[in-house]
Amino acid sequence: MTRNPFPPRSRRHQAGSAGGKLITALLVAALLAFGGWLVLRDMGKGAAPADAPARSSSASGDAPDPIEPLTGLPTLDAAAAYQPKGDIVDVDISEYAGYAGLIAANGGLEPNPDSFFAKNYGFQVRLTLSEEEGWSKLNNGRVAASVTTADTLAVLGRQFDVVVPAQIGFSRGADQVVVDTGIANVNQLKGKILAASQFNESEFFIRYLASEAGVPVKVLRDLDGRPAPGELGLVFYEDAFVACDAYEHELSRKAPRLNGCVGWSPRTDEVAADSDGRAKVLVSNRNLLIIADLLLLNKGFAQAKPDWARGLVHGLLEGNRLVRDEPAAQIPVIAKAFKWSEADTRDELGKVHLSNLPENLAFFEGTIDSAGSFQGIFQSSVLVYGNLIKNPADPARFVDTGALAALKQQGLYADQTIAIAPIRSGSGQVSLEGDALLSKDIRFFFQSNSAVLDKSAPANAGYLDTIKNFLQVSPGSVVLLRGHVDDARKGEFERQGGQELVRSMSLKAMELSRQRAQAVRDALLERYPKLEADRIELVGRGWEEPAGTDSDLNRRVEVQWFTLE
């Protein structure tokens, strides 16, 4: 079956249009049903048979068929330079509020002689809402610029002859994982199967979470396949909305073969809301900032027209500024371009963070402390896709921050600061009494029988980086360090002094385990002094929560990651 290896993103954020279409469809269906009832009533068949089976709306159609997963990376059309026709530059975007800045700078979608681009750089921009995969178009020179997420660059690799001059923003809440209600965290996805779509940010999202929880991913060809007990199975569908349709259909069965789906709002919200309590949103990316949208330029065009390339970056940042600082003035233009209502446009803009100049520079320099960095997301993508990316490209080959640096040197946007705050709801506080998003066991190396970290063990520094990364990519999140020791000598203590000695040594073990968790916390704050100390909590559990029979593995610090939802 021939298919698009990159499902379109334009369905991802259509809360307004999707909601309108749903209401329209329901009204039409209601009118048709009423008309049919009138006809049947007149024919004396107005009542259904008493034994007619009830069917839920989710099961009324045929179940979507899984697609054959790609076992290798997709191939793009050959690289060629984009040649502008006159002063018009073609830029592909999709129906996503994250691209509102480009629309604001252009004054709409059509070429505009009064746009920021025309007035300041002498060219006009034609923005096209594209439903098709646009990476081959960009690579082949059929458009000058396009957009994608940072994780996709790792998948496309060296064949993708593009320049990344700027970050557009972070997605905040559109990507979601919906699961059976009984699943409390990512670790409990072991042995389960989720519906997903291949090689886009939704697949990266679930692979990232599974990787952080230490849950291997197995791609299944269809619903007859099963993952191993310790694996998460993924079955792929044509796009993220179809994946959600498949899970909703399975929920209507007595024995569902899917345990969830990975997709985009509003479809994910609808599936959870219509499940009669059988499904819930496990996590969204509202406060997990690893889905970063980028501006991409055809490399030949960027080299031939460096002033126009800088103009696209400047226009993007100016448009982002306008939407951030003066949303009321820009919403009508954005709503008209996307054919959304103004209310829906405000709602959709609430799901994105449009990046300014200092946030852009920090994102590419790796100094951003409140979200994922370009290199961090790229390398995470390489890691989570495993053997699919056999010879990963150097992320630096794509990036050219010259335009950003020039704007800074000119003193533009000097009043802007990095401001990526957590989105809070309810009490606004992380509840450690609830379920952690995921847990990860880390065996730090300590000096023998002490709570002093072994500074000669190089692995300890990497483990500290792992904890710091949790806090960095999720503003407002909290990590709970649970210290553990092994119980190898518990039998010896019982023989020496009975249960009284066991209880006494148990308390000492609990204190030692807490001291070890404290040592990790102290080392973390020493290594990263900008981290907020109140986002790192700790507890000592002694030998009360063994991970198994292996004494070495039981001497560990368990990192539990609690995020705001």
mmCIF file of N, CA, C and O in Angstrom, residues 1-7 67-70 197-199 236-238:
data_model
loop_
_atom_site.group_PDB
_atom_site.id
_atom_site.type_symbol
_atom_site.label_atom_id
_atom_site.label_comp_id
_atom_site.label_asym_id
_atom_site.label_seq_id
_atom_site.Cartn_x
_atom_site.Cartn_y
_atom_site.Cartn_z
ATOM 1 N N MET A 1 0.834 -1.189 0.000
ATOM 2 C CA MET A 1 0.000 0.000 0.000
ATOM 3 C C MET A 1 0.880 1.256 0.000
ATOM 4 O O MET A 1 1.730 1.454 0.854
ATOM 5 N N THR A 2 0.717 2.113 -1.011
ATOM 6 C CA THR A 2 1.470 3.347 -1.070
ATOM 7 C C THR A 2 0.855 4.352 -0.110
ATOM 8 O O THR A 2 -0.341 4.558 -0.082
ATOM 9 N N ARG A 3 1.685 4.989 0.676
ATOM 10 C CA ARG A 3 1.152 5.931 1.633
ATOM 11 C C ARG A 3 2.143 7.048 1.889
ATOM 12 O O ARG A 3 3.327 6.953 1.568
ATOM 13 N N ASN A 4 1.645 8.107 2.438
ATOM 14 C CA ASN A 4 2.459 9.229 2.847
ATOM 15 C C ASN A 4 3.189 8.860 4.137
ATOM 16 O O ASN A 4 2.557 8.598 5.150
ATOM 17 N N PRO A 5 4.532 8.814 4.127
ATOM 18 C CA PRO A 5 5.247 8.414 5.336
ATOM 19 C C PRO A 5 5.168 9.435 6.449
ATOM 20 O O PRO A 5 5.478 9.137 7.589
ATOM 21 N N PHE A 6 4.756 10.657 6.138
ATOM 22 C CA PHE A 6 4.589 11.685 7.150
ATOM 23 C C PHE A 6 3.145 12.156 7.131
ATOM 24 O O PHE A 6 2.773 12.981 6.311
ATOM 25 N N PRO A 7 2.289 11.603 7.991
ATOM 26 C CA PRO A 7 0.888 12.025 8.008
ATOM 27 C C PRO A 7 0.775 13.528 8.182
ATOM 28 O O PRO A 7 1.556 14.136 8.915
ATOM 29 N N ILE A 67 -1.927 0.255 8.879
ATOM 30 C CA ILE A 67 -1.108 0.315 7.676
ATOM 31 C C ILE A 67 0.156 -0.516 7.883
ATOM 32 O O ILE A 67 0.551 -0.800 9.022
ATOM 33 N N GLU A 68 0.776 -0.896 6.801
ATOM 34 C CA GLU A 68 2.046 -1.612 6.868
ATOM 35 C C GLU A 68 3.122 -0.650 7.335
ATOM 36 O O GLU A 68 3.380 0.376 6.694
ATOM 37 N N PRO A 69 3.775 -0.904 8.471
ATOM 38 C CA PRO A 69 4.785 0.043 8.951
ATOM 39 C C PRO A 69 6.019 0.051 8.060
ATOM 40 O O PRO A 69 6.424 -0.987 7.524
ATOM 41 N N LEU A 70 6.603 1.227 7.886
ATOM 42 C CA LEU A 70 7.871 1.320 7.174
ATOM 43 C C LEU A 70 8.972 0.743 8.047
ATOM 44 O O LEU A 70 9.037 1.011 9.242
ATOM 45 N N SER A 197 0.581 6.938 14.696
ATOM 46 C CA SER A 197 0.916 7.190 13.291
ATOM 47 C C SER A 197 2.426 7.365 13.210
ATOM 48 O O SER A 197 3.053 7.892 14.128
ATOM 49 N N GLN A 198 3.005 6.934 12.104
ATOM 50 C CA GLN A 198 4.459 6.762 12.034
ATOM 51 C C GLN A 198 5.187 8.019 11.573
ATOM 52 O O GLN A 198 4.713 8.767 10.727
ATOM 53 N N PHE A 199 6.374 8.210 12.147
ATOM 54 C CA PHE A 199 7.323 9.241 11.747
ATOM 55 C C PHE A 199 6.750 10.658 11.819
ATOM 56 O O PHE A 199 6.848 11.433 10.869
ATOM 57 N N PHE A 236 0.383 1.108 13.672
ATOM 58 C CA PHE A 236 0.301 2.380 12.962
ATOM 59 C C PHE A 236 -0.923 2.468 12.058
ATOM 60 O O PHE A 236 -1.328 1.483 11.427
ATOM 61 N N TYR A 237 -1.472 3.688 12.001
ATOM 62 C CA TYR A 237 -2.595 4.012 11.134
ATOM 63 C C TYR A 237 -2.212 5.195 10.246
ATOM 64 O O TYR A 237 -1.152 5.800 10.414
ATOM 65 N N GLU A 238 -3.100 5.522 9.309
ATOM 66 C CA GLU A 238 -2.774 6.505 8.268
ATOM 67 C C GLU A 238 -2.392 7.863 8.849
ATOM 68 O O GLU A 238 -1.487 8.514 8.355
#
